[in-house]
Amino acid sequence: MIDLDKLVDEQLNGMLSAPDAVKPVIVFPEANDPRIISAASGLINQARVVLVGEAAEIRSLCDYKSAELYCPRDRFFSQVQIVNPAQSDLKEELAMALQEASKGRKWEFTSMEAREKILNPVFFGAMLVRLGYADACLGGVANSTKDFLAPCLRLIKSSGTAFEMGLFCLPDEDNPLWENNVVMFADVALNLKPSPEQLSDIAVGACKTLRDIFPPTVLSGVNGAMISYSTKGSGQGPSVEAIRQAEPLAAQKLAALKESDPVYKDINITGELQISVAVSREAAQVKLKNRLDEFESAGKANVLIVPSLDEGNMLYHLFNTQYPEAQSSLIMGGMDGQVLDYSRGSSLLQVIRGAKLLLLTRIKATKPLVRTSPLFPSPRIVTINPGSVSTQVAVFDGDAPVLNVVIEHDKSGACAGGSIAQQAESRLASVRRTLEKHDIDPCGAAMIMSRGGMLPNPQAGTYRISQAMLTALESGAVEDHPSNLGAFMAWELSRQGKTPAFIVDCPTIDELTPENRLTGIKGIEKMPIWHALSQRQAARMYADLANQRVQDLNLIVAHLGSGVSIGSHAKGKCINVENAIFDGPMGPSRAGDIPAEAVIELCYAGLEKAMVKKIFSAVGGLYSHLGAHDLRQIQDRANDPDVAAVLSAMASGIASQILARLSDFYPEPVEQIVLTGRMCLSPVLLEKVLEKLTLAGVGVTVFPGSVEAEALKDAAMRVYKDIDVPMRWES
Ligand SMILES: Nc1ncnc2c1ncn2[C@@H]1O[C@H](COP(=O)(O)OP(=O)(O)OP(=O)(O)O)[C@@H](O)[C@H]1O
Ligand SMILES: CCCC(=O)O
């Protein structure tokens, strides 16, 4: 049986990991139902969830266990928005808009009535969608269709005929009627006797939905058939006539759909077929004989469009009863994924599945998603992330990305050297130019965030930038490193702290255990310098995916970027990690571990100390072997045996040091190995690393690319929501 839930999850996660993706805002007006609370907790990674109800009631439903949460409780309450209509700032605006929407309708409201109605969570939720403050409203588990769906259909604009589909992924059988045992029926809930126009809308909408859910790699054909007691002229009657009239209309609409996106090119719709002719090749052969090839869907239809509600509803309930183990769901059509009406008997699993299918169809609908909503705080956050030859500038409104630019610096210019303050000045000028070019005024930001610098002995987390911190960085930074520039730039952008400015997760955070700190020479201790911002974010991202807390997990996290660092994160603390500038595996321009005797020789070869340091930290690794450090170009030469040998050695070094970390957690097991950084964007390298990691017998999760801008934004939001209290740097 196709695992529908897994398929939908994979697609959602893929779409939501796009750099400019935003999560849809979904409203549950029935937040007093334990199924809704539990389901909401399983949706927070893929949606911004609004629960309409009383915060105290929702908390007590969680505390007394009738609503079990799929994620840590703190995370749930920090992510969902609970809105009580009676106390909402939006109440009056929504009531006025409701009255306006009702004008001239049979159900027209006076302003008094509208104010009263808006206190009803269903009206409140539907109006949030109507006004563009939310993307979708989901209900029906605690209300009748009349009480939930009628207000939604009245108030939320649709793109055609509203209808409902019943989707079934059936258990495996020897002789399945349908490819992969997937079948859909429509309309199963709304239109008593659809007109030809409605039938054509239902046919095209249902086929489009099936394709939106199942990519061609999973379901090669989407074949719609309008079911009748007549096969191509064998019978007569009003319903047959309606289908005949619907067929050309459906053909026209289908042509427009195919024109809009080639993904729909292989959809077929055929009218007026008996159900046996629609689903069985043999029956089709018997009845259609040599005309069979004229009708693409005949004998292989997997979307069955019924002539009236009686048949649709019957089929839906028949299949639900006969196949209790099927993965099934109701899906609304014709509403651009803005509404879902559950059945009151829905199980928790069905509530979650329905919501995820709705998210998928909502994201794939042409209507753009809400980027910022008054329901969710959306402070403007400017983030800067200085690297050795580039500075990343990313701007967010709350969680919504606004800008993400990587400014490449000329090595001979902006970062050629000079004091931290001098370098910061020229980089800052390019950051300002970039912001200006995109019409972004940093003075309008609520918070300015930067990667942390090499402060001595910092704590993990967020520090407010202060003059004392800048002094410490200028005079006492542990290493001369581009990360030190961040605080200076953020300070200047914030007009010397007038806008709150912060650094997050310094590379010098030291949480090593004594065992991991000690070396073989008394007096020489390990001194970690690592990609703390990136690694700690990747650990949190994994924990969120696994619906756990980092404090409860043992993770090995590797940052594979310009530098490489591998951290052993035991219950949220990085208990072992190297100095990524000089130790560990080789990287694009880092030498990594070199036999000690060779190092000694090099030091006495008459070179200046700065030159020796440069050999290890700037012109080692790929650059030393191949004369280039950009993996994007190097991987194109991977067929060259010399290049392949160096890439294999780098991958092998990374994998073997990750494997070596397994023992750091002894006697506890490692839950997951997590990889991140832009080198993970290289399939050539990643494949070689992953191959060897299979030896660990531990799952591997990859967050390819840089997660640092997201890390800075998330840190800002934690401060903004009072989840984190920023530290002050004391000299
Ligand atoms: N699309 C890509 N495909 C393959 N490799 C890439 C891609 N984009 C960047 N890289 C490589 O990733 C490396 C840079 O990684 P990343 O940007 O994560 O590091 P960084 O954050 O700049 O540096 P640091 O490790 O100092 O933090 C470079 O070697 C670059 O060539
Ligand atoms: C944390 C930074 C270490 C490096 O530059 O590789």
PDB file of N, CA, C and O in Angstrom, residues 72 153 155 193 281 312 363 425 489 510 539 546 561 627 701 723:
ATOM      1  N   PRO A  72       7.180  18.744  22.095  1.00  0.00           N
ATOM      2  CA  PRO A  72       7.324  19.202  23.475  1.00  0.00           C
ATOM      3  C   PRO A  72       6.324  20.331  23.775  1.00  0.00           C
ATOM      4  O   PRO A  72       6.059  21.186  22.926  1.00  0.00           O
ATOM      5  N   LEU A 153     -18.393  28.530   3.222  1.00  0.00           N
ATOM      6  CA  LEU A 153     -18.676  28.658   1.786  1.00  0.00           C
ATOM      7  C   LEU A 153     -19.234  30.040   1.463  1.00  0.00           C
ATOM      8  O   LEU A 153     -19.001  30.581   0.386  1.00  0.00           O
ATOM      9  N   LEU A 155     -18.446  32.821   3.069  1.00  0.00           N
ATOM     10  CA  LEU A 155     -17.506  33.928   3.345  1.00  0.00           C
ATOM     11  C   LEU A 155     -16.155  33.793   2.648  1.00  0.00           C
ATOM     12  O   LEU A 155     -15.442  34.780   2.486  1.00  0.00           O
ATOM     13  N   LYS A 193     -27.311  17.181  -7.371  1.00  0.00           N
ATOM     14  CA  LYS A 193     -27.384  16.807  -8.787  1.00  0.00           C
ATOM     15  C   LYS A 193     -26.578  17.840  -9.546  1.00  0.00           C
ATOM     16  O   LYS A 193     -27.091  18.866  -9.975  1.00  0.00           O
ATOM     17  N   ARG A 281     -10.238  -3.048 -17.798  1.00  0.00           N
ATOM     18  CA  ARG A 281      -9.819  -3.086 -19.193  1.00  0.00           C
ATOM     19  C   ARG A 281     -10.670  -4.109 -19.960  1.00  0.00           C
ATOM     20  O   ARG A 281     -11.087  -3.874 -21.095  1.00  0.00           O
ATOM     21  N   GLY A 312     -21.884   9.076  -4.960  1.00  0.00           N
ATOM     22  CA  GLY A 312     -20.586   9.493  -4.397  1.00  0.00           C
ATOM     23  C   GLY A 312     -20.512   9.182  -2.921  1.00  0.00           C
ATOM     24  O   GLY A 312     -19.542   8.599  -2.421  1.00  0.00           O
ATOM     25  N   ILE A 363      -0.678  25.005  -0.819  1.00  0.00           N
ATOM     26  CA  ILE A 363       0.617  25.520  -1.293  1.00  0.00           C
ATOM     27  C   ILE A 363       0.662  25.450  -2.820  1.00  0.00           C
ATOM     28  O   ILE A 363       1.206  26.342  -3.477  1.00  0.00           O
ATOM     29  N   GLU A 425      34.398  48.280   8.608  1.00  0.00           N
ATOM     30  CA  GLU A 425      33.896  49.474   7.918  1.00  0.00           C
ATOM     31  C   GLU A 425      33.613  49.204   6.445  1.00  0.00           C
ATOM     32  O   GLU A 425      32.556  49.552   5.933  1.00  0.00           O
ATOM     33  N   MET A 489      29.607  45.314  12.928  1.00  0.00           N
ATOM     34  CA  MET A 489      28.684  45.728  11.876  1.00  0.00           C
ATOM     35  C   MET A 489      27.268  45.887  12.430  1.00  0.00           C
ATOM     36  O   MET A 489      26.567  46.851  12.126  1.00  0.00           O
ATOM     37  N   ASP A 510      32.699  26.827  24.834  1.00  0.00           N
ATOM     38  CA  ASP A 510      33.489  25.670  25.276  1.00  0.00           C
ATOM     39  C   ASP A 510      32.702  24.877  26.322  1.00  0.00           C
ATOM     40  O   ASP A 510      32.572  25.308  27.471  1.00  0.00           O
ATOM     41  N   ALA A 539      21.015  21.005  15.082  1.00  0.00           N
ATOM     42  CA  ALA A 539      20.551  20.099  16.154  1.00  0.00           C
ATOM     43  C   ALA A 539      19.102  20.415  16.509  1.00  0.00           C
ATOM     44  O   ALA A 539      18.259  19.522  16.659  1.00  0.00           O
ATOM     45  N   ALA A 546      11.961  15.616  14.771  1.00  0.00           N
ATOM     46  CA  ALA A 546      11.696  14.385  15.526  1.00  0.00           C
ATOM     47  C   ALA A 546      10.700  14.631  16.659  1.00  0.00           C
ATOM     48  O   ALA A 546      10.433  13.726  17.452  1.00  0.00           O
ATOM     49  N   GLY A 561      31.363  23.188   5.664  1.00  0.00           N
ATOM     50  CA  GLY A 561      31.354  24.446   4.916  1.00  0.00           C
ATOM     51  C   GLY A 561      32.761  24.759   4.469  1.00  0.00           C
ATOM     52  O   GLY A 561      33.537  23.851   4.153  1.00  0.00           O
ATOM     53  N   GLY A 627      44.472  23.500  -6.280  1.00  0.00           N
ATOM     54  CA  GLY A 627      44.614  24.903  -6.681  1.00  0.00           C
ATOM     55  C   GLY A 627      43.292  25.648  -6.678  1.00  0.00           C
ATOM     56  O   GLY A 627      43.181  26.747  -7.233  1.00  0.00           O
ATOM     57  N   THR A 701      20.529  12.636   9.069  1.00  0.00           N
ATOM     58  CA  THR A 701      19.653  13.676   8.517  1.00  0.00           C
ATOM     59  C   THR A 701      20.539  14.775   7.953  1.00  0.00           C
ATOM     60  O   THR A 701      21.495  15.199   8.613  1.00  0.00           O
ATOM     61  N   ILE A 723      11.159  33.962  25.195  1.00  0.00           N
ATOM     62  CA  ILE A 723      11.521  32.565  25.502  1.00  0.00           C
ATOM     63  C   ILE A 723      12.973  32.548  25.960  1.00  0.00           C
ATOM     64  O   ILE A 723      13.349  31.804  26.853  1.00  0.00           O
TER      65      ILE A 723
END
